[in-house]
PDB file of C-alpha atoms in Angstrom:
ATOM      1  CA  UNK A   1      -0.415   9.463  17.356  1.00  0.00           C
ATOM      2  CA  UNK A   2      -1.076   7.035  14.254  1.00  0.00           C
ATOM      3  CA  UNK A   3      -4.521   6.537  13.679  1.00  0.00           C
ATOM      4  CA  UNK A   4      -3.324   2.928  13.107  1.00  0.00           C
ATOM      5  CA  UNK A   5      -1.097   1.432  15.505  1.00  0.00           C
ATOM      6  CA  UNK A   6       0.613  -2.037  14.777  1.00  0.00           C
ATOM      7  CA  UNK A   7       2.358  -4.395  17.455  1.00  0.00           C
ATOM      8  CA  UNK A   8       4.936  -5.018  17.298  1.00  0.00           C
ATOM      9  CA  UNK A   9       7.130  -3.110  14.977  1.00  0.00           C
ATOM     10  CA  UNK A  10       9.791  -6.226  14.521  1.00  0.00           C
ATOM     11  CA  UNK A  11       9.583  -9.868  15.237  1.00  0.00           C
ATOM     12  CA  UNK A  12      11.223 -12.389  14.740  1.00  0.00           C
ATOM     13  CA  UNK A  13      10.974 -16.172  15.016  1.00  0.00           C
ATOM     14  CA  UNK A  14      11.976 -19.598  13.872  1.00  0.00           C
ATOM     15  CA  UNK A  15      10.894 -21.620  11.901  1.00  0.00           C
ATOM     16  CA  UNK A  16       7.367 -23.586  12.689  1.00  0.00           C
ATOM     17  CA  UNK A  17       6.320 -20.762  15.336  1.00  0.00           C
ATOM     18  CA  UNK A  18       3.117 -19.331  15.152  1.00  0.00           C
ATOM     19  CA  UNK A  19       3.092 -16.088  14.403  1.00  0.00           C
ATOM     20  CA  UNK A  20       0.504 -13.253  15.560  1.00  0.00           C
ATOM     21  CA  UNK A  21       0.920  -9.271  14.521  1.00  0.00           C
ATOM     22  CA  UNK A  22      -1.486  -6.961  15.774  1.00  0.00           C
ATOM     23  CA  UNK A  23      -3.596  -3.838  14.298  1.00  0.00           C
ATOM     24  CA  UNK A  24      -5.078  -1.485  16.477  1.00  0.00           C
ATOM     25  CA  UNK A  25      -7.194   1.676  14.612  1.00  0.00           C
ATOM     26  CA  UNK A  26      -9.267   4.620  16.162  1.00  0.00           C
ATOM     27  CA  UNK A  27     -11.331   5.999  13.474  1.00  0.00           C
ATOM     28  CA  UNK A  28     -14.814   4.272  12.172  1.00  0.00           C
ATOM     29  CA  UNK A  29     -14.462   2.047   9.080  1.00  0.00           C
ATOM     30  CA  UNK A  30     -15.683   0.320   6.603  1.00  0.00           C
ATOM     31  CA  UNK A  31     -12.926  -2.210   5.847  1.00  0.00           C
ATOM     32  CA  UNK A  32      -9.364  -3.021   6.849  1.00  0.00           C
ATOM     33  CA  UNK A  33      -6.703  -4.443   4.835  1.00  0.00           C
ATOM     34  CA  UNK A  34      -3.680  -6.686   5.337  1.00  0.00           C
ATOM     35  CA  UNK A  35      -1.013  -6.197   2.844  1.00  0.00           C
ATOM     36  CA  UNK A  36       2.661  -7.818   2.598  1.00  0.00           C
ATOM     37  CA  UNK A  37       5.784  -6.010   1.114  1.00  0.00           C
ATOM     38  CA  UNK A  38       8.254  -8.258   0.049  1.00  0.00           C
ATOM     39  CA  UNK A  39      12.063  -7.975   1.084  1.00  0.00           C
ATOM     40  CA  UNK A  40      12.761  -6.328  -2.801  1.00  0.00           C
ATOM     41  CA  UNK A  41       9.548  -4.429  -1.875  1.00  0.00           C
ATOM     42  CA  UNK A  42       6.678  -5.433  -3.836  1.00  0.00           C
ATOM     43  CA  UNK A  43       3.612  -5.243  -2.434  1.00  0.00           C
ATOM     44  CA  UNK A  44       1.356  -7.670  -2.583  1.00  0.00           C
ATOM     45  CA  UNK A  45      -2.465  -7.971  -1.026  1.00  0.00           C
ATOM     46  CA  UNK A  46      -3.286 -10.558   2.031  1.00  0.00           C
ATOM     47  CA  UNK A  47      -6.851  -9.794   2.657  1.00  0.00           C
ATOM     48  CA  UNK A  48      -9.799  -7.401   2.708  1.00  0.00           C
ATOM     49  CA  UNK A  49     -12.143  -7.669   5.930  1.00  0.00           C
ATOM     50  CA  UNK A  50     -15.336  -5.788   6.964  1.00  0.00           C
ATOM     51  CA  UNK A  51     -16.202  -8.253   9.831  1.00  0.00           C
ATOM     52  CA  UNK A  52     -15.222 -11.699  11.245  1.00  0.00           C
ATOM     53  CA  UNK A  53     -12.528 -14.320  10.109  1.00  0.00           C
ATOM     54  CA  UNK A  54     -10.415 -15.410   6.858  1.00  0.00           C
ATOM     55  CA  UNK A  55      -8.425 -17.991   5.597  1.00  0.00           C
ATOM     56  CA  UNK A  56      -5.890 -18.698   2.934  1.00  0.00           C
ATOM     57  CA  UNK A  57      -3.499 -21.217   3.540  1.00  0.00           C
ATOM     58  CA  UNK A  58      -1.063 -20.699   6.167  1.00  0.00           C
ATOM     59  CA  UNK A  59      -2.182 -16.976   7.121  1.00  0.00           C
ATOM     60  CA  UNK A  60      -5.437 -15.978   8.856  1.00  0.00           C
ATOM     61  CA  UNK A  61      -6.937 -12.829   9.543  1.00  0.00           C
ATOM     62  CA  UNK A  62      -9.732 -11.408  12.161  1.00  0.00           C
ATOM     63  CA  UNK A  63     -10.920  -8.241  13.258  1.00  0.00           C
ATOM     64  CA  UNK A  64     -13.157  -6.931  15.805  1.00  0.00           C
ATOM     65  CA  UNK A  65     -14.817  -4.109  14.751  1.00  0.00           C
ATOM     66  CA  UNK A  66     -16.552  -3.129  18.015  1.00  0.00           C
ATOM     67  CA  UNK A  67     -13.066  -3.632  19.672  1.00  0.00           C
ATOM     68  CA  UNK A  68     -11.181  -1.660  16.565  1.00  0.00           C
ATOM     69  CA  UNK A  69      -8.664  -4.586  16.410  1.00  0.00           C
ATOM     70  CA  UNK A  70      -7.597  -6.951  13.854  1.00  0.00           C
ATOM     71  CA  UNK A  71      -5.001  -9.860  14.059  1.00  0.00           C
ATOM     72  CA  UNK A  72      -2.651 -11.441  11.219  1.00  0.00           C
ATOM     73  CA  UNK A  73      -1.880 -15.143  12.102  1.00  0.00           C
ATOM     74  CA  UNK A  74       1.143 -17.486  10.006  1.00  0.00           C
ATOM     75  CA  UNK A  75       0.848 -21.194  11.319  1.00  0.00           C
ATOM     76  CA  UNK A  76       4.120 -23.103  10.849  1.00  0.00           C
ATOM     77  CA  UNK A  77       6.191 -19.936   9.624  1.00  0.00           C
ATOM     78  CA  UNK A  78       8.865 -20.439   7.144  1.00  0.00           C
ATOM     79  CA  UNK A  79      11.213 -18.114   6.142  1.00  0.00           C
ATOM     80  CA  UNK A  80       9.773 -17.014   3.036  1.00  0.00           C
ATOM     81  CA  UNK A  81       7.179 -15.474   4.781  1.00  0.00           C
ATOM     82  CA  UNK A  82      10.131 -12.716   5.999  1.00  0.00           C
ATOM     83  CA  UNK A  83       8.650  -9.779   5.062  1.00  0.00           C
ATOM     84  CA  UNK A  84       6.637  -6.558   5.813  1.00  0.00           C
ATOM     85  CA  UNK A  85       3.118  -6.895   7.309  1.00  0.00           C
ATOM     86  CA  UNK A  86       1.087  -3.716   6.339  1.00  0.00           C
ATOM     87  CA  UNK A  87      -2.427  -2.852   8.258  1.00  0.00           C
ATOM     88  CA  UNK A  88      -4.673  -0.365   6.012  1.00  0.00           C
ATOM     89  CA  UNK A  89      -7.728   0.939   7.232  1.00  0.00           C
ATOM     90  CA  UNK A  90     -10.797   2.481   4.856  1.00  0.00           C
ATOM     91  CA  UNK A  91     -12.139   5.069   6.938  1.00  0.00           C
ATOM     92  CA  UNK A  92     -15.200   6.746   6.346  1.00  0.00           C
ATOM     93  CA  UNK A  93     -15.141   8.819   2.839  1.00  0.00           C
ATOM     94  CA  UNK A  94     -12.887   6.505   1.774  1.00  0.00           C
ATOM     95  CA  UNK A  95      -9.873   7.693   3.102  1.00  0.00           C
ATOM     96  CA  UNK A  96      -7.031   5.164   3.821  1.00  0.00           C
ATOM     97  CA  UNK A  97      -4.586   5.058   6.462  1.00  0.00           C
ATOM     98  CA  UNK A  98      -1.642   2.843   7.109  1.00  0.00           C
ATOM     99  CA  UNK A  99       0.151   1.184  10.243  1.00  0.00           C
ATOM    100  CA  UNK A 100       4.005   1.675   9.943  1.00  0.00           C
ATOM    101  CA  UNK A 101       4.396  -1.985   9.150  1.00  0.00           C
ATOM    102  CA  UNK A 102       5.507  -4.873  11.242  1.00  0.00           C
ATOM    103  CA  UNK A 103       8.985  -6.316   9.864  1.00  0.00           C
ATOM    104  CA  UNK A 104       8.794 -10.100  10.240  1.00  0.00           C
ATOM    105  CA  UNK A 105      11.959 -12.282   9.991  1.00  0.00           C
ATOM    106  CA  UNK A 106      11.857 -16.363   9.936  1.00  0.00           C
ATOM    107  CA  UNK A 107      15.203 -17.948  10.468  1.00  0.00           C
ATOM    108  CA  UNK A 108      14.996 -21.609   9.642  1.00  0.00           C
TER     109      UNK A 108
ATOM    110  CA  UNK B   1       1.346 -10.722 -18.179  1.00  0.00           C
ATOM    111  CA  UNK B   2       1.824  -7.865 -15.890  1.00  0.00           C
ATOM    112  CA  UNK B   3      -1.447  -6.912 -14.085  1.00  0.00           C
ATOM    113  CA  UNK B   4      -0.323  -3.567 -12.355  1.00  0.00           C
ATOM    114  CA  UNK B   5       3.295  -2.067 -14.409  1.00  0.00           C
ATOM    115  CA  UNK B   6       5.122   0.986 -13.762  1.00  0.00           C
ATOM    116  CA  UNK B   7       7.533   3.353 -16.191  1.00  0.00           C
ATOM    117  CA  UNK B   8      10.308   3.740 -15.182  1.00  0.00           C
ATOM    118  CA  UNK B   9      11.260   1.307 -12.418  1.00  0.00           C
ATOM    119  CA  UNK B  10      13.954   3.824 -11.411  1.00  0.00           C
ATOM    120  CA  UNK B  11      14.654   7.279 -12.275  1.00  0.00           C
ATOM    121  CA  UNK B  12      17.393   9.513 -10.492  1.00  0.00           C
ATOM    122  CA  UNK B  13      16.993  13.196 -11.649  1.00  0.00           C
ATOM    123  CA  UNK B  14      18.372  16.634 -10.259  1.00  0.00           C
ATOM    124  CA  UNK B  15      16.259  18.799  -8.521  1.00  0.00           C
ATOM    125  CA  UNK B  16      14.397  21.139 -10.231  1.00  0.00           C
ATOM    126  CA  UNK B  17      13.436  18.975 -12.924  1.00  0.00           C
ATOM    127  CA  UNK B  18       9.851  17.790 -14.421  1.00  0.00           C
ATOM    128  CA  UNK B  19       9.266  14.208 -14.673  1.00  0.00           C
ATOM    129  CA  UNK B  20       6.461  11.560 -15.374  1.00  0.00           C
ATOM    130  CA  UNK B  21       5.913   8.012 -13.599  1.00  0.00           C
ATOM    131  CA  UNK B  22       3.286   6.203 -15.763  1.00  0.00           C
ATOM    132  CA  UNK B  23       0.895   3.669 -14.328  1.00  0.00           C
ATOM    133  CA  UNK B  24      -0.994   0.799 -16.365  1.00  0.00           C
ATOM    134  CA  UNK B  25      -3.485  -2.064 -15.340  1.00  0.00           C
ATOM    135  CA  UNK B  26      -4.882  -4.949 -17.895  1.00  0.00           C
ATOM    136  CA  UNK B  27      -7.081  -5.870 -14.936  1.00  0.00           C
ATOM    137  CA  UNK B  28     -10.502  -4.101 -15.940  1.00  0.00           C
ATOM    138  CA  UNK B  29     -10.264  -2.444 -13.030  1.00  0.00           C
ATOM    139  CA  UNK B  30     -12.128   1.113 -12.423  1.00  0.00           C
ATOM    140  CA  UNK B  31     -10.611   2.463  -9.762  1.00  0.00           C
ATOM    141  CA  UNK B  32      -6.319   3.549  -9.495  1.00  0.00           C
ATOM    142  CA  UNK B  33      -4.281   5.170  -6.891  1.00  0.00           C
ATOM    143  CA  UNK B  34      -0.544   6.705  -6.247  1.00  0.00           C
ATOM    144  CA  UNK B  35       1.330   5.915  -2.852  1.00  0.00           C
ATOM    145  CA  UNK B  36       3.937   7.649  -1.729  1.00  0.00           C
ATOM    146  CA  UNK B  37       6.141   5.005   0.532  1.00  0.00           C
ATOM    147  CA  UNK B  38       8.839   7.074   2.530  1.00  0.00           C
ATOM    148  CA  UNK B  39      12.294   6.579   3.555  1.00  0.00           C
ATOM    149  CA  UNK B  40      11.180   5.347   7.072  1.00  0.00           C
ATOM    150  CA  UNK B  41       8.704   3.031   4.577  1.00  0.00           C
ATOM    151  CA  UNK B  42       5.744   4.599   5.771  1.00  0.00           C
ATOM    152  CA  UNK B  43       2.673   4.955   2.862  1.00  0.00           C
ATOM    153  CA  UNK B  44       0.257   7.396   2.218  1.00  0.00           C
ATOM    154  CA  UNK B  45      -1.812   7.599  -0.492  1.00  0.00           C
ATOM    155  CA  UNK B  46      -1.841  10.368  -2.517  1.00  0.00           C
ATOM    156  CA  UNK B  47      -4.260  10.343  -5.490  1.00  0.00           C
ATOM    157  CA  UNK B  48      -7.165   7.900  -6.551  1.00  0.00           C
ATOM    158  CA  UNK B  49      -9.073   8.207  -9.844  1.00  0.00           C
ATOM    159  CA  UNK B  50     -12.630   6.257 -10.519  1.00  0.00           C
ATOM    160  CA  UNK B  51     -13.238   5.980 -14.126  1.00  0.00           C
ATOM    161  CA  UNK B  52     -10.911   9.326 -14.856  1.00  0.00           C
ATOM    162  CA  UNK B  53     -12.370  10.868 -11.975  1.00  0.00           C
ATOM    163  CA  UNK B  54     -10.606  12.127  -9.041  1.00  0.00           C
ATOM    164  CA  UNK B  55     -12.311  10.618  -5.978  1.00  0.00           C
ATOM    165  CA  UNK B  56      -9.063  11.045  -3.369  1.00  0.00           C
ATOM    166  CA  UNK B  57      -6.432  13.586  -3.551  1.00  0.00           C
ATOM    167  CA  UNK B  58      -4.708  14.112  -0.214  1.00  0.00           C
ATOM    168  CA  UNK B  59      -2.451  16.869   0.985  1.00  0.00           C
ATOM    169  CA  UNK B  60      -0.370  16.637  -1.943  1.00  0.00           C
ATOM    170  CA  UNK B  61       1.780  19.528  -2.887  1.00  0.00           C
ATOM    171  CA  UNK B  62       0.569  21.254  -5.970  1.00  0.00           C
ATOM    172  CA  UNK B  63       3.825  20.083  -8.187  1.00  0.00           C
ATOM    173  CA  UNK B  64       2.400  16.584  -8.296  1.00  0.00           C
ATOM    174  CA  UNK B  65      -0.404  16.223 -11.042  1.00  0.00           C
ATOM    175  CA  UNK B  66      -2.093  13.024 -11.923  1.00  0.00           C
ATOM    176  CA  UNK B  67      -3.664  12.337 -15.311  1.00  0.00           C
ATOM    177  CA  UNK B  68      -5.384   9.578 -16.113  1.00  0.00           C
ATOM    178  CA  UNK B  69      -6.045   9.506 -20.445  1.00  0.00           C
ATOM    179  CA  UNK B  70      -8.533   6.596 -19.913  1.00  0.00           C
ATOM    180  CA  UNK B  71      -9.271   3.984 -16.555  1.00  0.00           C
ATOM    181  CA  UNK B  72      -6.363   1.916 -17.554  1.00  0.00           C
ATOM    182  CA  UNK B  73      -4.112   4.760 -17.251  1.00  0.00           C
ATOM    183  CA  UNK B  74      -2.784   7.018 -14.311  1.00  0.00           C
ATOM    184  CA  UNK B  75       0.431   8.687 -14.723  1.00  0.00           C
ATOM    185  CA  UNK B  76       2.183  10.966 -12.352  1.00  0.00           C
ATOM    186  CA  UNK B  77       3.818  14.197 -13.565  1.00  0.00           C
ATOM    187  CA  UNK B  78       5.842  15.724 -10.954  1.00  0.00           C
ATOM    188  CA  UNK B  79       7.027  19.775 -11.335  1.00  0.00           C
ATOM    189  CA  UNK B  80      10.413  20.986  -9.720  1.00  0.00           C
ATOM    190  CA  UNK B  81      11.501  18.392  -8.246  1.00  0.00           C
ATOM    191  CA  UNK B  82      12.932  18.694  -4.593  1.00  0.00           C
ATOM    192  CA  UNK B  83      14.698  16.544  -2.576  1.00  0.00           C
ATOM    193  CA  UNK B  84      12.367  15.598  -0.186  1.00  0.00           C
ATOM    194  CA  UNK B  85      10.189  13.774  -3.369  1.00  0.00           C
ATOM    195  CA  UNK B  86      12.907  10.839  -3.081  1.00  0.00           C
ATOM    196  CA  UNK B  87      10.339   7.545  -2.330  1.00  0.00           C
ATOM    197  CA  UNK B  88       9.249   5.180  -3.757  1.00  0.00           C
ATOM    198  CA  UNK B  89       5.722   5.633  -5.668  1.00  0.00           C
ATOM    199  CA  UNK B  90       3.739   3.126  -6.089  1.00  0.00           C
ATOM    200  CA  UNK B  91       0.498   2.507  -8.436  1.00  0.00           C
ATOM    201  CA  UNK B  92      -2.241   0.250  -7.627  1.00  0.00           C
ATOM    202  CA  UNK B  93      -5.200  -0.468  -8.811  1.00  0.00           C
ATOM    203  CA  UNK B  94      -8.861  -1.931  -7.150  1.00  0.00           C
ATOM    204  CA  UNK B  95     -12.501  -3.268  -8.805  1.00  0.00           C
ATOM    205  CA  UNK B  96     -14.545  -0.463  -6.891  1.00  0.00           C
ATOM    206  CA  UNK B  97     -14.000   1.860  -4.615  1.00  0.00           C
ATOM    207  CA  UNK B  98     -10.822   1.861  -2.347  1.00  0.00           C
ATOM    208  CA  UNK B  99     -12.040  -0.279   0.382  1.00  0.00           C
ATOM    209  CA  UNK B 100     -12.160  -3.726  -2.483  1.00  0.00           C
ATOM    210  CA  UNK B 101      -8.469  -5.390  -3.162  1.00  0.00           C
ATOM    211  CA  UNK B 102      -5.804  -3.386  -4.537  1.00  0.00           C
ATOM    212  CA  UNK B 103      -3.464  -4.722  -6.468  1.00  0.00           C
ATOM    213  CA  UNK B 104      -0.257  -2.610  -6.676  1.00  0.00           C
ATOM    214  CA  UNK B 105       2.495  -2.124  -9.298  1.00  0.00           C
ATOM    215  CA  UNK B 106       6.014  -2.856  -8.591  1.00  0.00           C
ATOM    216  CA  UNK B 107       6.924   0.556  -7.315  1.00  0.00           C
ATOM    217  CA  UNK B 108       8.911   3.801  -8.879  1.00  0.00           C
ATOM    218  CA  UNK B 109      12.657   4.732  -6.955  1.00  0.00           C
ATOM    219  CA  UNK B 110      12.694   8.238  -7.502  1.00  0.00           C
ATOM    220  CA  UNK B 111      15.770   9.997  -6.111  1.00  0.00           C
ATOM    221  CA  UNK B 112      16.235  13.143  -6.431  1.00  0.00           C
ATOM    222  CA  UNK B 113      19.584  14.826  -6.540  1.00  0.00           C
TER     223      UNK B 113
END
């Protein structure tokens, strides 16, 4: 089992939905990262978060860390936000492990 | 400008050969890393150097050596090349440690014939 674990592995949705995609870890750690690969597949960062809630623009990201859960948010999807979500977690010693990616696909 | 650039973008090689994938960042940054992203598109990291310094070097087979001639610089040299090296590698680059933003590079296809 996948020391990260992200929910769920595809989704898709049309355009305007709000969008949640889940990241679930099991090992201690120090910060957690969103990242989103692009259908030509760069890679491009979302956020970094050690605790609590952030914002930029449409997405939004919290974690829990006592829960060892973090959530992705898109308001009003579009579909340019098709794409792969990444969860990366910075365990202790700074080792970092990946989720296997959720694929997201807007149809307008 | 490019923050994060890779050499080459693509490279298809037989097996058995030696090649490099070189990494770059006008960012400042002090900290750089190789990924490995798979065929299923799962990454792992492989390497990370702080200031020249190798800080994270995973279970990497031996054939894979990363040098890094100065903290802009991390290039991959890869010995006898199999087939299951075929990814895509990609370079990326944080202020700090690994657990500050990473920007990453637009990826290396390596396949491997």
């Amino acid at each position: 089992k996948n020391e990260v674990e992200q929910s769920p592995q595809n989704l898709t949705a049309q355009e305007g939905e709000f969008i949640t995609i889940n990241c679930s870890y099991s090992v201690g750690i120090s910060a957690l990262h969103w990242l989103q690969q692009h259908p030509g597949g760069g890679i491009v960062s979302l956020f970094m978060l050690s605790s609590g809630k952030k914002k930029h623009g449409r997405l939004i990201a919290t974690i829990n860390i006592q829960e060892k859960h973090s959530s992705l948010h898109i308001t009003a999807s579009h579909p340019r936000d098709s794409a792969v979500y990444i969860c990366a977690v910075f365990a202790s010693g700074s080792r970092l492990t990946f989720g296997e990616g959720t694929q997201l696909t807007v149809n307008p | 400008d490019t923050a994060v650039s890779q050499t080459p973008k693509y490279l298809v090689t037989q097996m058995g050969n030696d090649k490099s994938i070189k990494c770059e960042q006008n960012l400042g940054h002090d900290t750089m890393y190789w990924y490995k992203q798979d065929s299923k598109k799962f990454l792992k990291i492989m390497f990370s150097y702080n200031n020249k310094e190798l800080i994270i070097n995973e279970t990497v087979p031996n054939r894979f050596s990363p040098k890094s001639p100065d903290k802009a610089h991390l290039n991959l040299h890869i010995n006898s090349l199999e087939l299951g090296d075929s990814a895509v590698y990609f370079c990326a680059s944080s202020q700090g440690r690994s657990w500050e933003t990473q920007y990453f590079g637009p990826g290396t296809r390596l396949l491997v014939l």
